[in-house]
Amino acid sequence: MSKKAPLVAGNWKMHATLAEGRALVSAIVTAAPGLGNARMVVIPPFTALSEAAKLTVGTAVGLGGQNIHWEDKGAFTGEISGPMLRDAGCDYVVIGHSERRQYFSETDATVHKKVGAALRHGLTPILCVGESLEEREAGKTIDRIGAQLDVGLGETGRGDAERIVFAYEPVWAIGTGRTAAPAQAEEVHAFIRGKLEEKYGKPTAACAIILYGGSVKPANAYILYLERDIDGFLVGGASLEADSFVGIASEALRASKEE
Ligand code: 13P
């Protein structure tokens, strides 16, 4: 059975000057027409968003921010709001990345408020979930992901839930070179889809986009994408080079056509 077209998002994290960002986005935009209906999204640091928007506007490449505050404006030094992200040209925003949870004390409750803010402002949330190594080794992976989804989604209704992209990123696979085995990733993706089915019904669950993230490279993208419930990737390190980022999209596209 062939699969839906892949979504491949590149989270640059705290990388790239303006000049580096321009070169990277230009190369990705140039490659996009060769990638059929695969969708690529670039997620630069806030400082490069406006410049990236100039290059992505009117192209098939989407643009996202790495974080959002739940209020629209106010005395929140260092934060950035939904209207600001829209103003800078964003369509997407990453919410609840494990680095935000780990280093900046984000909780499932703040993740929920951020999801609401993103939806309110017409941004597609990329809602990240994932277990630590300790949680995996203690057999608590599914419980942890379930709790992150329950609290992160809260009372979000079906219509809004259908606008969310989900990303499963096991913390132990991020930046470590240690990718989850395809079957390990699939087990959690299938659980996420099942959870969405419980909450919102089968059609919503079937259409949901669930990305995998954690040491994705062109060399492992094909085999991961063959898994039934993996709809694309959230890429860190390999999104900082156009060749590897585009290579991942191209491998996912190839796998999506596999019968
Ligand atoms: P790496 O691809 O560098 O492991 O990072 C994954 C990630 O955290 C994307 O958000």
mmCIF file of C-alpha atoms and ligand atoms in Angstrom:
data_model
loop_
_atom_site.group_PDB
_atom_site.id
_atom_site.type_symbol
_atom_site.label_atom_id
_atom_site.label_comp_id
_atom_site.label_asym_id
_atom_site.label_seq_id
_atom_site.Cartn_x
_atom_site.Cartn_y
_atom_site.Cartn_z
ATOM 1 C CA MET A 1 0.000 0.000 0.000
ATOM 2 C CA SER A 2 1.482 3.372 -0.918
ATOM 3 C CA LYS A 3 1.558 6.036 1.794
ATOM 4 C CA LYS A 4 0.696 9.713 2.089
ATOM 5 C CA ALA A 5 3.248 12.250 0.872
ATOM 6 C CA PRO A 6 5.990 12.903 3.427
ATOM 7 C CA LEU A 7 6.427 16.037 5.525
ATOM 8 C CA VAL A 8 10.061 16.728 6.380
ATOM 9 C CA ALA A 9 10.797 19.580 8.787
ATOM 10 C CA GLY A 10 14.274 20.861 9.626
ATOM 11 C CA ASN A 11 14.730 22.194 13.155
ATOM 12 C CA TRP A 12 17.915 24.246 12.993
ATOM 13 C CA LYS A 13 17.962 24.770 16.782
ATOM 14 C CA MET A 14 20.501 27.486 17.758
ATOM 15 C CA HIS A 15 22.414 27.390 14.475
ATOM 16 C CA ALA A 16 22.989 29.641 11.457
ATOM 17 C CA THR A 17 23.863 33.271 10.934
ATOM 18 C CA LEU A 18 21.805 35.224 8.416
ATOM 19 C CA ALA A 19 24.242 34.500 5.608
ATOM 20 C CA GLU A 20 24.336 30.784 6.424
ATOM 21 C CA GLY A 21 20.561 30.697 6.712
ATOM 22 C CA ARG A 22 20.031 32.410 3.366
ATOM 23 C CA ALA A 23 22.337 29.967 1.600
ATOM 24 C CA LEU A 24 20.664 26.958 3.199
ATOM 25 C CA VAL A 25 17.096 28.081 2.466
ATOM 26 C CA SER A 26 17.998 29.034 -1.122
ATOM 27 C CA ALA A 27 19.428 25.583 -1.778
ATOM 28 C CA ILE A 28 16.346 23.888 -0.294
ATOM 29 C CA VAL A 29 13.952 26.084 -2.280
ATOM 30 C CA THR A 30 15.890 25.304 -5.452
ATOM 31 C CA ALA A 31 15.640 21.555 -4.821
ATOM 32 C CA ALA A 32 11.937 21.550 -3.842
ATOM 33 C CA PRO A 33 10.390 21.270 -7.333
ATOM 34 C CA GLY A 34 12.289 17.998 -7.841
ATOM 35 C CA LEU A 35 10.641 16.437 -4.787
ATOM 36 C CA GLY A 36 7.127 15.956 -6.092
ATOM 37 C CA ASN A 37 4.546 16.258 -3.364
ATOM 38 C CA ALA A 38 6.962 15.842 -0.460
ATOM 39 C CA ARG A 39 6.650 18.937 1.747
ATOM 40 C CA MET A 40 9.718 20.486 3.326
ATOM 41 C CA VAL A 41 9.586 22.978 6.193
ATOM 42 C CA VAL A 42 12.526 25.013 7.480
ATOM 43 C CA ILE A 43 12.611 26.052 11.132
ATOM 44 C CA PRO A 44 15.427 28.579 11.626
ATOM 45 C CA PRO A 45 16.193 30.613 14.754
ATOM 46 C CA PHE A 46 13.927 33.667 15.217
ATOM 47 C CA THR A 47 16.603 36.056 13.913
ATOM 48 C CA ALA A 48 16.557 34.410 10.472
ATOM 49 C CA LEU A 49 12.778 34.023 10.065
ATOM 50 C CA SER A 50 12.072 37.189 8.083
ATOM 51 C CA GLU A 51 14.957 36.585 5.724
ATOM 52 C CA ALA A 52 13.926 32.953 5.259
ATOM 53 C CA ALA A 53 10.342 34.090 4.562
ATOM 54 C CA LYS A 54 11.538 36.228 1.660
ATOM 55 C CA LEU A 55 12.969 33.104 0.072
ATOM 56 C CA THR A 56 10.169 30.642 0.873
ATOM 57 C CA VAL A 57 7.120 32.817 0.102
ATOM 58 C CA GLY A 58 5.258 31.459 -2.912
ATOM 59 C CA THR A 59 7.313 28.236 -2.907
ATOM 60 C CA ALA A 60 6.450 24.716 -1.703
ATOM 61 C CA VAL A 61 8.798 25.140 1.283
ATOM 62 C CA GLY A 62 7.079 25.994 4.571
ATOM 63 C CA LEU A 63 8.475 28.092 7.425
ATOM 64 C CA GLY A 64 8.246 27.518 11.157
ATOM 65 C CA GLY A 65 9.359 28.970 14.481
ATOM 66 C CA GLN A 66 11.013 26.955 17.256
ATOM 67 C CA ASN A 67 8.878 28.211 20.148
ATOM 68 C CA ILE A 68 5.865 30.385 20.973
ATOM 69 C CA HIS A 69 4.516 32.123 24.074
ATOM 70 C CA TRP A 70 0.860 31.555 24.954
ATOM 71 C CA GLU A 71 0.097 35.258 25.390
ATOM 72 C CA ASP A 72 -0.198 37.559 22.358
ATOM 73 C CA LYS A 73 1.940 40.312 23.882
ATOM 74 C CA GLY A 74 3.137 41.638 27.229
ATOM 75 C CA ALA A 75 5.991 41.799 29.687
ATOM 76 C CA PHE A 76 7.612 38.446 28.872
ATOM 77 C CA THR A 77 11.250 39.282 28.184
ATOM 78 C CA GLY A 78 12.871 36.940 25.694
ATOM 79 C CA GLU A 79 9.619 35.422 24.470
ATOM 80 C CA ILE A 80 7.903 35.552 21.076
ATOM 81 C CA SER A 81 4.170 35.409 20.353
ATOM 82 C CA GLY A 82 1.857 33.900 17.766
ATOM 83 C CA PRO A 83 1.130 37.223 16.030
ATOM 84 C CA MET A 84 4.904 37.861 15.831
ATOM 85 C CA LEU A 85 5.517 34.470 14.242
ATOM 86 C CA ARG A 86 2.739 35.103 11.735
ATOM 87 C CA ASP A 87 4.164 38.537 11.044
ATOM 88 C CA ALA A 88 7.567 36.971 10.331
ATOM 89 C CA GLY A 89 5.961 34.622 7.775
ATOM 90 C CA CYS A 90 5.598 31.393 9.762
ATOM 91 C CA ASP A 91 3.042 28.666 9.065
ATOM 92 C CA TYR A 92 4.340 26.188 11.663
ATOM 93 C CA VAL A 93 5.708 26.259 15.197
ATOM 94 C CA VAL A 94 7.537 23.587 17.189
ATOM 95 C CA ILE A 95 6.024 23.092 20.652
ATOM 96 C CA GLY A 96 7.324 21.042 23.562
ATOM 97 C CA HIS A 97 10.647 20.005 22.055
ATOM 98 C CA SER A 98 12.541 17.905 24.595
ATOM 99 C CA GLU A 99 15.318 20.515 24.744
ATOM 100 C CA ARG A 100 12.718 23.106 25.832
ATOM 101 C CA ARG A 101 11.375 20.656 28.402
ATOM 102 C CA GLN A 102 14.845 19.695 29.656
ATOM 103 C CA TYR A 103 16.696 23.032 29.688
ATOM 104 C CA PHE A 104 13.865 25.553 30.005
ATOM 105 C CA SER A 105 11.512 23.721 32.341
ATOM 106 C CA GLU A 106 8.592 23.456 29.930
ATOM 107 C CA THR A 107 5.838 21.235 31.202
ATOM 108 C CA ASP A 108 2.935 19.431 29.589
ATOM 109 C CA ALA A 109 0.695 22.191 30.979
ATOM 110 C CA THR A 110 2.651 25.002 29.260
ATOM 111 C CA VAL A 111 2.806 22.897 26.107
ATOM 112 C CA HIS A 112 -1.003 22.790 26.157
ATOM 113 C CA LYS A 113 -1.241 26.589 26.460
ATOM 114 C CA LYS A 114 1.196 27.005 23.578
ATOM 115 C CA VAL A 115 -0.772 24.609 21.371
ATOM 116 C CA GLY A 116 -3.861 26.749 22.012
ATOM 117 C CA ALA A 117 -1.990 29.949 21.114
ATOM 118 C CA ALA A 118 -0.630 28.472 17.890
ATOM 119 C CA LEU A 119 -4.073 27.279 16.791
ATOM 120 C CA ARG A 120 -5.629 30.636 17.701
ATOM 121 C CA HIS A 121 -3.206 32.361 15.371
ATOM 122 C CA GLY A 122 -3.494 29.988 12.441
ATOM 123 C CA LEU A 123 -0.123 28.331 13.004
ATOM 124 C CA THR A 124 0.297 24.563 12.658
ATOM 125 C CA PRO A 125 1.721 23.268 15.956
ATOM 126 C CA ILE A 126 4.380 20.570 15.661
ATOM 127 C CA LEU A 127 3.692 18.979 19.039
ATOM 128 C CA CYS A 128 6.729 17.023 20.246
ATOM 129 C CA VAL A 129 6.606 14.070 22.598
ATOM 130 C CA GLY A 130 9.268 11.588 23.622
ATOM 131 C CA GLU A 131 10.637 9.535 26.489
ATOM 132 C CA SER A 132 14.039 9.699 28.175
ATOM 133 C CA LEU A 133 16.405 6.740 28.237
ATOM 134 C CA GLU A 134 15.544 6.112 31.912
ATOM 135 C CA GLU A 135 11.837 6.053 31.090
ATOM 136 C CA ARG A 136 12.416 3.629 28.205
ATOM 137 C CA GLU A 137 14.569 1.337 30.321
ATOM 138 C CA ALA A 138 11.977 1.371 33.087
ATOM 139 C CA GLY A 139 9.290 0.276 30.595
ATOM 140 C CA LYS A 140 7.483 3.606 30.929
ATOM 141 C CA THR A 141 7.640 4.797 27.304
ATOM 142 C CA ILE A 142 3.982 4.384 26.452
ATOM 143 C CA ASP A 143 2.791 5.857 29.765
ATOM 144 C CA ARG A 144 5.001 8.888 29.295
ATOM 145 C CA ILE A 145 3.900 9.536 25.715
ATOM 146 C CA GLY A 146 0.270 8.985 26.722
ATOM 147 C CA ALA A 147 0.534 11.558 29.510
ATOM 148 C CA GLN A 148 2.274 14.070 27.249
ATOM 149 C CA LEU A 149 -0.561 13.722 24.747
ATOM 150 C CA ASP A 150 -3.354 13.784 27.327
ATOM 151 C CA VAL A 151 -2.136 16.951 29.015
ATOM 152 C CA GLY A 152 -0.696 18.576 25.879
ATOM 153 C CA LEU A 153 -3.997 18.182 24.023
ATOM 154 C CA GLY A 154 -6.239 18.733 27.038
ATOM 155 C CA GLU A 155 -9.694 19.725 25.849
ATOM 156 C CA THR A 156 -8.565 20.482 22.285
ATOM 157 C CA GLY A 157 -11.523 19.655 20.043
ATOM 158 C CA ARG A 158 -11.457 17.458 16.972
ATOM 159 C CA GLY A 159 -11.347 20.278 14.404
ATOM 160 C CA ASP A 160 -8.322 21.840 16.107
ATOM 161 C CA ALA A 161 -6.639 18.476 16.679
ATOM 162 C CA GLU A 162 -6.788 17.862 12.939
ATOM 163 C CA ARG A 163 -4.560 20.905 12.447
ATOM 164 C CA ILE A 164 -1.771 19.556 14.684
ATOM 165 C CA VAL A 165 1.324 17.742 13.415
ATOM 166 C CA PHE A 166 2.723 15.297 15.982
ATOM 167 C CA ALA A 167 6.414 14.491 16.378
ATOM 168 C CA TYR A 168 7.774 11.513 18.279
ATOM 169 C CA GLU A 169 11.354 12.200 19.305
ATOM 170 C CA PRO A 170 12.874 9.765 21.800
ATOM 171 C CA VAL A 171 15.254 11.899 23.868
ATOM 172 C CA TRP A 172 17.965 9.221 23.739
ATOM 173 C CA ALA A 173 17.991 9.376 19.917
ATOM 174 C CA ILE A 174 18.381 13.146 19.575
ATOM 175 C CA GLY A 175 21.833 14.224 18.445
ATOM 176 C CA THR A 176 23.338 10.936 19.562
ATOM 177 C CA GLY A 177 23.595 9.118 16.246
ATOM 178 C CA ARG A 178 21.482 6.417 17.888
ATOM 179 C CA THR A 179 18.278 6.226 15.834
ATOM 180 C CA ALA A 180 15.294 4.266 17.082
ATOM 181 C CA ALA A 181 14.984 0.993 15.185
ATOM 182 C CA PRO A 182 12.107 1.231 12.705
ATOM 183 C CA ALA A 183 9.996 -1.208 14.744
ATOM 184 C CA GLN A 184 10.697 0.713 17.977
ATOM 185 C CA ALA A 185 9.585 3.981 16.369
ATOM 186 C CA GLU A 186 6.569 2.323 14.749
ATOM 187 C CA GLU A 187 5.373 0.954 18.077
ATOM 188 C CA VAL A 188 5.133 4.467 19.517
ATOM 189 C CA HIS A 189 3.722 5.993 16.313
ATOM 190 C CA ALA A 190 0.985 3.355 16.265
ATOM 191 C CA PHE A 191 0.256 4.112 19.929
ATOM 192 C CA ILE A 192 -0.051 7.846 19.141
ATOM 193 C CA ARG A 193 -2.412 7.129 16.257
ATOM 194 C CA GLY A 194 -4.441 4.812 18.498
ATOM 195 C CA LYS A 195 -4.668 7.507 21.149
ATOM 196 C CA LEU A 196 -5.924 9.980 18.548
ATOM 197 C CA GLU A 197 -8.483 7.431 17.420
ATOM 198 C CA GLU A 198 -9.711 7.015 21.003
ATOM 199 C CA LYS A 199 -10.024 10.763 21.436
ATOM 200 C CA TYR A 200 -11.213 11.882 18.018
ATOM 201 C CA GLY A 201 -12.266 8.869 15.966
ATOM 202 C CA LYS A 202 -10.794 6.873 13.120
ATOM 203 C CA PRO A 203 -10.869 9.406 10.242
ATOM 204 C CA THR A 204 -8.986 12.028 12.314
ATOM 205 C CA ALA A 205 -6.434 9.444 13.438
ATOM 206 C CA ALA A 206 -5.928 8.134 9.910
ATOM 207 C CA CYS A 207 -5.238 11.628 8.518
ATOM 208 C CA ALA A 208 -2.956 12.724 11.387
ATOM 209 C CA ILE A 209 0.650 13.442 10.440
ATOM 210 C CA ILE A 210 3.079 11.851 12.888
ATOM 211 C CA LEU A 211 6.760 12.662 12.357
ATOM 212 C CA TYR A 212 9.737 10.762 13.744
ATOM 213 C CA GLY A 213 12.796 12.661 14.981
ATOM 214 C CA GLY A 214 16.169 11.553 16.357
ATOM 215 C CA SER A 215 19.331 11.112 14.294
ATOM 216 C CA VAL A 216 17.470 10.905 10.977
ATOM 217 C CA LYS A 217 19.793 10.895 7.954
ATOM 218 C CA PRO A 218 19.411 10.066 4.250
ATOM 219 C CA ALA A 219 20.777 6.595 5.049
ATOM 220 C CA ASN A 220 17.970 5.659 7.480
ATOM 221 C CA ALA A 221 15.043 7.757 6.165
ATOM 222 C CA TYR A 222 13.885 5.182 3.612
ATOM 223 C CA ILE A 223 13.608 2.280 6.007
ATOM 224 C CA LEU A 224 11.928 4.384 8.705
ATOM 225 C CA TYR A 225 9.413 5.808 6.246
ATOM 226 C CA LEU A 226 8.368 2.326 5.176
ATOM 227 C CA GLU A 227 6.758 1.907 8.611
ATOM 228 C CA ARG A 228 3.005 2.353 8.383
ATOM 229 C CA ASP A 229 2.581 5.140 10.928
ATOM 230 C CA ILE A 230 5.653 7.266 10.132
ATOM 231 C CA ASP A 231 4.503 10.194 7.970
ATOM 232 C CA GLY A 232 7.683 12.218 7.848
ATOM 233 C CA PHE A 233 10.583 13.479 9.898
ATOM 234 C CA LEU A 234 11.641 16.241 12.275
ATOM 235 C CA VAL A 235 15.333 16.589 11.540
ATOM 236 C CA GLY A 236 17.996 18.352 13.620
ATOM 237 C CA GLY A 237 21.669 18.017 12.664
ATOM 238 C CA ALA A 238 21.081 16.730 9.136
ATOM 239 C CA SER A 239 18.838 19.730 8.347
ATOM 240 C CA LEU A 240 21.830 22.093 8.525
ATOM 241 C CA GLU A 241 23.176 20.889 5.165
ATOM 242 C CA ALA A 242 20.918 21.194 2.132
ATOM 243 C CA ASP A 243 22.182 17.936 0.620
ATOM 244 C CA SER A 244 21.357 15.801 3.633
ATOM 245 C CA PHE A 245 18.038 17.541 4.339
ATOM 246 C CA VAL A 246 16.859 17.241 0.741
ATOM 247 C CA GLY A 247 18.276 13.697 0.670
ATOM 248 C CA ILE A 248 16.012 12.747 3.588
ATOM 249 C CA ALA A 249 12.945 14.166 1.797
ATOM 250 C CA SER A 250 13.926 12.345 -1.349
ATOM 251 C CA GLU A 251 14.367 8.999 0.463
ATOM 252 C CA ALA A 252 11.018 9.433 2.233
ATOM 253 C CA LEU A 253 9.347 10.200 -1.093
ATOM 254 C CA ARG A 254 10.890 7.072 -2.604
ATOM 255 C CA ALA A 255 9.585 4.969 0.283
ATOM 256 C CA SER A 256 6.136 6.585 0.026
ATOM 257 C CA LYS A 257 5.779 5.172 -3.479
ATOM 258 C CA GLU A 258 6.667 1.640 -2.413
ATOM 259 C CA GLU A 259 3.722 -0.723 -2.857
HETATM 260 P P1 13P B 1 18.910 15.245 15.492
HETATM 261 O O1 13P B 1 18.352 14.979 14.102
HETATM 262 O O2 13P B 1 20.128 16.117 15.457
HETATM 263 O O3 13P B 1 19.051 14.002 16.283
HETATM 264 O O4 13P B 1 17.793 16.149 16.236
HETATM 265 C C1 13P B 1 16.476 15.749 16.219
HETATM 266 C C2 13P B 1 15.654 16.852 16.769
HETATM 267 O O5 13P B 1 15.725 17.162 17.935
HETATM 268 C C3 13P B 1 14.772 17.578 15.838
HETATM 269 O O6 13P B 1 13.885 18.400 16.508
#
